[in-house]
Amino acid sequence: MPESFVAYLRVYEPLSSFEQPLRDELAAALEKGPVDPFDAGSWEQDQWLRSQLAAPPRLLPGETAEGKGQRTSGVLELDPEDVPTGPAASVGPGPLVCPMDVRGRAAAALVGFLGDSDVPLRMAALQVSAETAKNQANKVVTELSDSAVHVLSATWTVPLPWFVVVDPEERCVFSEPGRRRVCWRAAMADARRRVARAHAVSQQSIGDDGPTKILHETGRWLERFHPHSAVELDYGGLVKLMSDADLDADSSAEDVHAIVDAMEAEDGEEVAELYERLRDFWAEFAARERHN
């Protein structure tokens, strides 16, 4: 199967910051071997396929036939030395780990699917009734409401407010034969500071809706993690849609930060020009969802 066209915003926390017994479970997963970040999207697909091919099929990955949760072994690892830090930020100690949180994220995605999809598609995709699926998924989401999911994802595009989290100049492009990865990393303290400033500027400029709401939600999400964590914005499977020329032309992080500066300076013309450039760049990729 081709990898899904999904981008990710992830948090990596120090392993020592997790409570028991989760810390031992994560340590065991690291000992077994962390998920290759190049293969994170494929790993998630594999977990879903396994759940559907099980006998009987599971509604969600990472659960038993009775619908009870069981931890999956998926974990990503990051070295604190690979995270840029500002003068007032620190990261670690290592190892930094990001649990994949597949069951909870799948439940939230299923709730969205049930709300947006047409009846024939729901009937074709589900092994149980839509009402049963909705009740089970909502139960999982409720169970996890007191814990922070370490991964946010978006399909076919990147929510523009996510670029506020990172330093535009710290983009990393990793290449291996036949595959490529694009990401940014930031210390948690730097990420929180950038989001707080952008939220205040956006709220003053355009009010509480749209990008301001996303920034508010992102800031609240980041506050749930250890202060010495790291944050990663990863293009994930979106790089499969991008040519080398696309990546060379991609100034999204720079443009989003410039928009915040222009808002603060009350330069509406600059804001409009930068936003138009961003819209034109991402529209090509977002349109493929409708063509898919």
CSV table of C-alpha atoms in Angstrom, one decimal:
chain,number,residue,atom,x,y,z
A,1,MET,CA,0.0,0.0,0.0
A,2,PRO,CA,1.2,3.5,-0.7
A,3,GLU,CA,2.0,5.6,2.4
A,4,SER,CA,-0.8,8.0,3.5
A,5,PHE,CA,-0.4,11.6,2.7
A,6,VAL,CA,-0.2,12.7,6.3
A,7,ALA,CA,1.8,15.4,8.1
A,8,TYR,CA,2.6,15.2,11.9
A,9,LEU,CA,3.2,17.4,14.8
A,10,ARG,CA,4.9,15.3,17.5
A,11,VAL,CA,6.1,15.7,21.1
A,12,TYR,CA,9.1,13.7,22.4
A,13,GLU,CA,9.3,13.6,26.2
A,14,PRO,CA,12.2,12.5,28.4
A,15,LEU,CA,11.7,8.8,29.1
A,16,SER,CA,12.4,9.6,32.8
A,17,SER,CA,9.3,11.9,32.9
A,18,PHE,CA,6.8,9.1,32.3
A,19,GLU,CA,5.0,7.5,35.2
A,20,GLN,CA,5.2,3.7,35.9
A,21,PRO,CA,4.2,1.3,34.4
A,22,LEU,CA,4.2,3.2,31.2
A,23,ARG,CA,7.9,4.1,31.6
A,24,ASP,CA,8.9,0.4,31.7
A,25,GLU,CA,6.7,-0.4,28.7
A,26,LEU,CA,8.3,2.4,26.7
A,27,ALA,CA,11.8,1.3,27.7
A,28,ALA,CA,10.9,-2.2,26.6
A,29,ALA,CA,9.7,-0.8,23.2
A,30,LEU,CA,13.0,1.1,22.8
A,31,GLU,CA,14.9,-2.1,23.7
A,32,LYS,CA,13.0,-3.9,21.0
A,33,GLY,CA,13.7,-1.1,18.5
A,34,PRO,CA,12.0,2.2,17.9
A,35,VAL,CA,10.0,2.8,14.8
A,36,ASP,CA,12.1,4.2,11.9
A,37,PRO,CA,10.8,7.8,11.4
A,38,PHE,CA,11.0,7.2,7.7
A,39,ASP,CA,8.5,4.4,8.1
A,40,ALA,CA,6.2,6.0,10.7
A,41,GLY,CA,3.2,6.3,8.3
A,42,SER,CA,3.7,2.8,7.0
A,43,TRP,CA,3.9,1.4,10.5
A,44,GLU,CA,0.6,3.0,11.4
A,45,GLN,CA,-1.0,1.6,8.2
A,46,ASP,CA,0.3,-1.8,9.2
A,47,GLN,CA,-1.2,-1.6,12.7
A,48,TRP,CA,-4.6,-0.7,11.1
A,49,LEU,CA,-4.4,-3.6,8.6
A,50,ARG,CA,-3.5,-6.1,11.3
A,51,SER,CA,-6.6,-5.0,13.3
A,52,GLN,CA,-8.8,-5.5,10.3
A,53,LEU,CA,-7.3,-8.8,9.3
A,54,ALA,CA,-7.6,-10.2,12.9
A,55,ALA,CA,-10.2,-12.9,13.7
A,56,PRO,CA,-12.5,-11.4,14.6
A,57,PRO,CA,-11.6,-7.9,13.2
A,58,ARG,CA,-10.9,-5.1,15.7
A,59,LEU,CA,-12.6,-1.8,15.4
A,60,LEU,CA,-9.4,0.0,16.3
A,61,PRO,CA,-5.7,-0.9,16.2
A,62,GLY,CA,-4.2,-1.6,19.6
A,63,GLU,CA,-7.2,-3.3,21.2
A,64,THR,CA,-8.4,-6.8,22.0
A,65,ALA,CA,-11.3,-8.6,20.4
A,66,GLU,CA,-13.4,-7.4,23.3
A,67,GLY,CA,-12.6,-3.8,22.5
A,68,LYS,CA,-10.3,-3.3,25.5
A,69,GLY,CA,-7.2,-1.2,25.1
A,70,GLN,CA,-3.8,-2.8,24.9
A,71,ARG,CA,-0.6,-0.8,24.4
A,72,THR,CA,1.1,-1.0,21.1
A,73,SER,CA,4.8,-1.2,20.9
A,74,GLY,CA,5.3,1.8,18.5
A,75,VAL,CA,7.6,4.5,19.8
A,76,LEU,CA,9.8,7.0,18.1
A,77,GLU,CA,13.1,8.1,19.6
A,78,LEU,CA,15.0,11.4,19.3
A,79,ASP,CA,18.5,12.4,20.6
A,80,PRO,CA,18.4,15.8,22.5
A,81,GLU,CA,21.5,16.7,20.6
A,82,ASP,CA,19.4,16.8,17.4
A,83,VAL,CA,17.1,19.5,18.8
A,84,PRO,CA,18.0,23.2,18.3
A,85,THR,CA,17.5,25.2,21.5
A,86,GLY,CA,17.2,28.9,22.2
A,87,PRO,CA,19.2,30.6,25.0
A,88,ALA,CA,16.4,30.0,27.6
A,89,ALA,CA,15.5,26.5,26.6
A,90,SER,CA,16.9,23.0,27.4
A,91,VAL,CA,15.9,19.5,26.2
A,92,GLY,CA,16.4,16.2,27.9
A,93,PRO,CA,17.8,14.2,29.5
A,94,GLY,CA,17.6,11.6,26.8
A,95,PRO,CA,16.3,9.4,25.4
A,96,LEU,CA,13.4,11.4,24.2
A,97,VAL,CA,10.5,9.2,23.3
A,98,CYS,CA,7.2,9.8,21.4
A,99,PRO,CA,4.6,7.1,21.9
A,100,MET,CA,2.6,6.6,18.7
A,101,ASP,CA,-0.8,6.6,20.5
A,102,VAL,CA,-2.4,4.8,17.6
A,103,ARG,CA,-5.6,3.6,19.3
A,104,GLY,CA,-6.6,7.0,20.7
A,105,ARG,CA,-5.8,8.8,17.4
A,106,ALA,CA,-7.7,6.1,15.4
A,107,ALA,CA,-10.7,6.6,17.7
A,108,ALA,CA,-10.7,10.3,17.2
A,109,ALA,CA,-10.3,9.9,13.4
A,110,LEU,CA,-13.2,7.4,13.4
A,111,VAL,CA,-15.5,9.9,15.2
A,112,GLY,CA,-14.6,12.4,12.5
A,113,PHE,CA,-15.2,9.9,9.7
A,114,LEU,CA,-18.6,9.0,11.0
A,115,GLY,CA,-19.6,12.6,11.2
A,116,ASP,CA,-18.4,13.5,7.7
A,117,SER,CA,-18.9,10.4,5.5
A,118,ASP,CA,-21.9,9.3,3.5
A,119,VAL,CA,-24.0,6.3,4.5
A,120,PRO,CA,-22.8,4.0,1.6
A,121,LEU,CA,-19.1,4.7,2.5
A,122,ARG,CA,-19.7,4.0,6.2
A,123,MET,CA,-21.5,0.7,5.4
A,124,ALA,CA,-18.6,-0.4,3.2
A,125,ALA,CA,-15.9,0.6,5.6
A,126,LEU,CA,-17.3,-0.7,8.9
A,127,GLN,CA,-17.7,-4.2,10.2
A,128,VAL,CA,-20.2,-3.1,12.8
A,129,SER,CA,-23.1,-0.6,12.7
A,130,ALA,CA,-22.3,3.1,12.6
A,131,GLU,CA,-24.0,3.6,16.0
A,132,THR,CA,-21.8,0.8,17.6
A,133,ALA,CA,-18.7,2.2,16.1
A,134,LYS,CA,-19.5,5.7,17.3
A,135,ASN,CA,-20.2,4.6,20.8
A,136,GLN,CA,-17.0,2.6,21.0
A,137,ALA,CA,-14.8,5.3,19.5
A,138,ASN,CA,-16.3,8.0,21.8
A,139,LYS,CA,-15.7,5.8,24.8
A,140,VAL,CA,-12.0,5.5,23.9
A,141,VAL,CA,-11.7,9.3,23.3
A,142,THR,CA,-13.3,9.9,26.7
A,143,GLU,CA,-11.0,7.4,28.4
A,144,LEU,CA,-7.9,9.2,27.0
A,145,SER,CA,-9.2,12.8,27.8
A,146,ASP,CA,-7.0,13.0,30.9
A,147,SER,CA,-3.8,12.1,29.0
A,148,ALA,CA,-2.0,14.0,26.3
A,149,VAL,CA,-1.8,12.4,22.9
A,150,HIS,CA,1.8,12.8,21.6
A,151,VAL,CA,1.0,13.1,17.9
A,152,LEU,CA,-1.3,15.4,15.9
A,153,SER,CA,-1.8,14.6,12.2
A,154,ALA,CA,-3.3,16.4,9.2
A,155,THR,CA,-4.0,14.9,5.8
A,156,TRP,CA,-3.0,16.3,2.4
A,157,THR,CA,-1.7,19.6,3.8
A,158,VAL,CA,-0.1,21.2,6.9
A,159,PRO,CA,-2.2,23.5,9.1
A,160,LEU,CA,-0.4,26.8,8.6
A,161,PRO,CA,-0.4,27.7,12.4
A,162,TRP,CA,1.8,24.7,13.0
A,163,PHE,CA,4.8,26.5,11.3
A,164,VAL,CA,4.7,29.0,14.2
A,165,VAL,CA,6.2,26.3,16.5
A,166,VAL,CA,9.5,26.0,14.7
A,167,ASP,CA,12.4,28.1,13.6
A,168,PRO,CA,12.2,28.5,9.8
A,169,GLU,CA,16.0,28.2,9.4
A,170,GLU,CA,16.2,24.8,11.2
A,171,ARG,CA,14.6,22.7,8.5
A,172,CYS,CA,16.1,19.2,8.1
A,173,VAL,CA,15.9,17.3,4.8
A,174,PHE,CA,17.0,13.6,5.2
A,175,SER,CA,17.5,11.5,2.1
A,176,GLU,CA,18.0,7.7,1.7
A,177,PRO,CA,17.9,5.7,-1.5
A,178,GLY,CA,14.3,5.9,-2.7
A,179,ARG,CA,12.9,7.9,0.2
A,180,ARG,CA,13.1,11.4,1.7
A,181,ARG,CA,12.0,13.1,5.0
A,182,VAL,CA,11.5,16.8,5.8
A,183,CYS,CA,11.1,18.1,9.4
A,184,TRP,CA,11.8,20.8,11.9
A,185,ARG,CA,12.5,20.3,15.6
A,186,ALA,CA,12.2,22.8,18.5
A,187,ALA,CA,12.7,22.8,22.2
A,188,MET,CA,9.4,22.9,24.1
A,189,ALA,CA,10.2,26.2,25.8
A,190,ASP,CA,10.9,27.8,22.4
A,191,ALA,CA,7.8,26.3,20.9
A,192,ARG,CA,5.5,27.5,23.7
A,193,ARG,CA,7.0,31.0,23.5
A,194,ARG,CA,6.5,31.2,19.7
A,195,VAL,CA,2.9,30.0,19.9
A,196,ALA,CA,2.0,32.3,22.8
A,197,ARG,CA,3.4,35.3,20.9
A,198,ALA,CA,1.6,34.4,17.6
A,199,HIS,CA,-1.7,33.7,19.5
A,200,ALA,CA,-1.6,37.1,21.1
A,201,VAL,CA,-0.8,38.9,17.8
A,202,SER,CA,-3.4,36.9,15.9
A,203,GLN,CA,-6.1,37.5,18.5
A,204,GLN,CA,-5.4,41.3,18.4
A,205,SER,CA,-5.4,41.3,14.6
A,206,ILE,CA,-8.2,39.0,13.5
A,207,GLY,CA,-10.1,37.9,16.7
A,208,ASP,CA,-10.6,34.5,18.2
A,209,ASP,CA,-11.6,32.4,15.2
A,210,GLY,CA,-9.6,30.7,12.4
A,211,PRO,CA,-5.8,30.6,12.9
A,212,THR,CA,-6.2,32.1,16.4
A,213,LYS,CA,-8.3,29.2,17.6
A,214,ILE,CA,-5.8,26.7,16.2
A,215,LEU,CA,-2.9,28.5,18.0
A,216,HIS,CA,-4.9,28.5,21.2
A,217,GLU,CA,-5.5,24.8,21.0
A,218,THR,CA,-1.9,24.1,20.0
A,219,GLY,CA,-0.7,26.1,23.0
A,220,ARG,CA,-2.9,24.3,25.4
A,221,TRP,CA,-1.8,20.9,23.9
A,222,LEU,CA,1.9,21.8,24.4
A,223,GLU,CA,1.4,22.8,28.0
A,224,ARG,CA,0.4,19.2,28.8
A,225,PHE,CA,4.0,17.9,28.3
A,226,HIS,CA,7.2,18.0,30.2
A,227,PRO,CA,8.9,21.4,29.9
A,228,HIS,CA,12.2,19.8,28.6
A,229,SER,CA,10.5,18.0,25.8
A,230,ALA,CA,11.1,18.5,22.0
A,231,VAL,CA,8.5,19.2,19.3
A,232,GLU,CA,8.8,18.0,15.7
A,233,LEU,CA,6.9,19.1,12.6
A,234,ASP,CA,7.2,16.4,10.0
A,235,TYR,CA,5.9,16.5,6.5
A,236,GLY,CA,5.5,12.7,6.7
A,237,GLY,CA,3.9,11.2,3.6
A,238,LEU,CA,3.4,14.6,2.0
A,239,VAL,CA,6.9,14.5,0.7
A,240,LYS,CA,5.7,11.8,-1.7
A,241,LEU,CA,3.7,14.6,-3.4
A,242,MET,CA,6.6,17.0,-3.6
A,243,SER,CA,9.3,17.3,-6.2
A,244,ASP,CA,12.7,18.7,-5.5
A,245,ALA,CA,11.5,21.9,-7.1
A,246,ASP,CA,8.6,22.0,-4.7
A,247,LEU,CA,10.9,21.7,-1.7
A,248,ASP,CA,13.2,24.4,-3.1
A,249,ALA,CA,10.2,26.7,-3.5
A,250,ASP,CA,8.7,25.9,-0.1
A,251,SER,CA,9.0,29.0,2.1
A,252,SER,CA,6.0,28.1,4.3
A,253,ALA,CA,7.7,28.4,7.7
A,254,GLU,CA,9.4,31.7,6.7
A,255,ASP,CA,6.1,33.1,5.3
A,256,VAL,CA,4.1,32.2,8.4
A,257,HIS,CA,6.5,33.8,10.7
A,258,ALA,CA,6.6,36.9,8.4
A,259,ILE,CA,2.8,37.0,8.6
A,260,VAL,CA,2.9,37.2,12.4
A,261,ASP,CA,5.5,40.0,12.1
A,262,ALA,CA,3.3,41.8,9.6
A,263,MET,CA,0.2,41.5,11.8
A,264,GLU,CA,2.1,42.9,14.7
A,265,ALA,CA,3.2,45.8,12.5
A,266,GLU,CA,-0.4,46.2,11.2
A,267,ASP,CA,0.8,45.8,7.6
A,268,GLY,CA,-2.3,44.3,6.0
A,269,GLU,CA,-0.9,44.4,2.5
A,270,GLU,CA,2.1,42.3,3.5
A,271,VAL,CA,-0.2,39.8,5.3
A,272,ALA,CA,-2.4,39.4,2.2
A,273,GLU,CA,0.6,39.0,-0.1
A,274,LEU,CA,2.2,36.3,2.1
A,275,TYR,CA,-1.1,34.5,2.6
A,276,GLU,CA,-1.8,34.4,-1.1
A,277,ARG,CA,1.7,32.8,-1.7
A,278,LEU,CA,1.0,30.2,0.9
A,279,ARG,CA,-2.5,29.5,-0.4
A,280,ASP,CA,-1.1,29.0,-3.9
A,281,PHE,CA,1.7,26.7,-2.8
A,282,TRP,CA,-0.5,24.4,-0.7
A,283,ALA,CA,-3.6,24.5,-2.9
A,284,GLU,CA,-2.0,22.1,-5.4
A,285,PHE,CA,-1.5,19.4,-2.8
A,286,ALA,CA,-4.9,20.0,-1.0
A,287,ALA,CA,-6.7,19.7,-4.3
A,288,ARG,CA,-5.5,16.1,-4.7
A,289,GLU,CA,-7.8,15.0,-1.9
A,290,ARG,CA,-10.8,15.9,-4.0
A,291,HIS,CA,-9.3,14.1,-7.0
A,292,ASN,CA,-8.4,11.0,-4.9
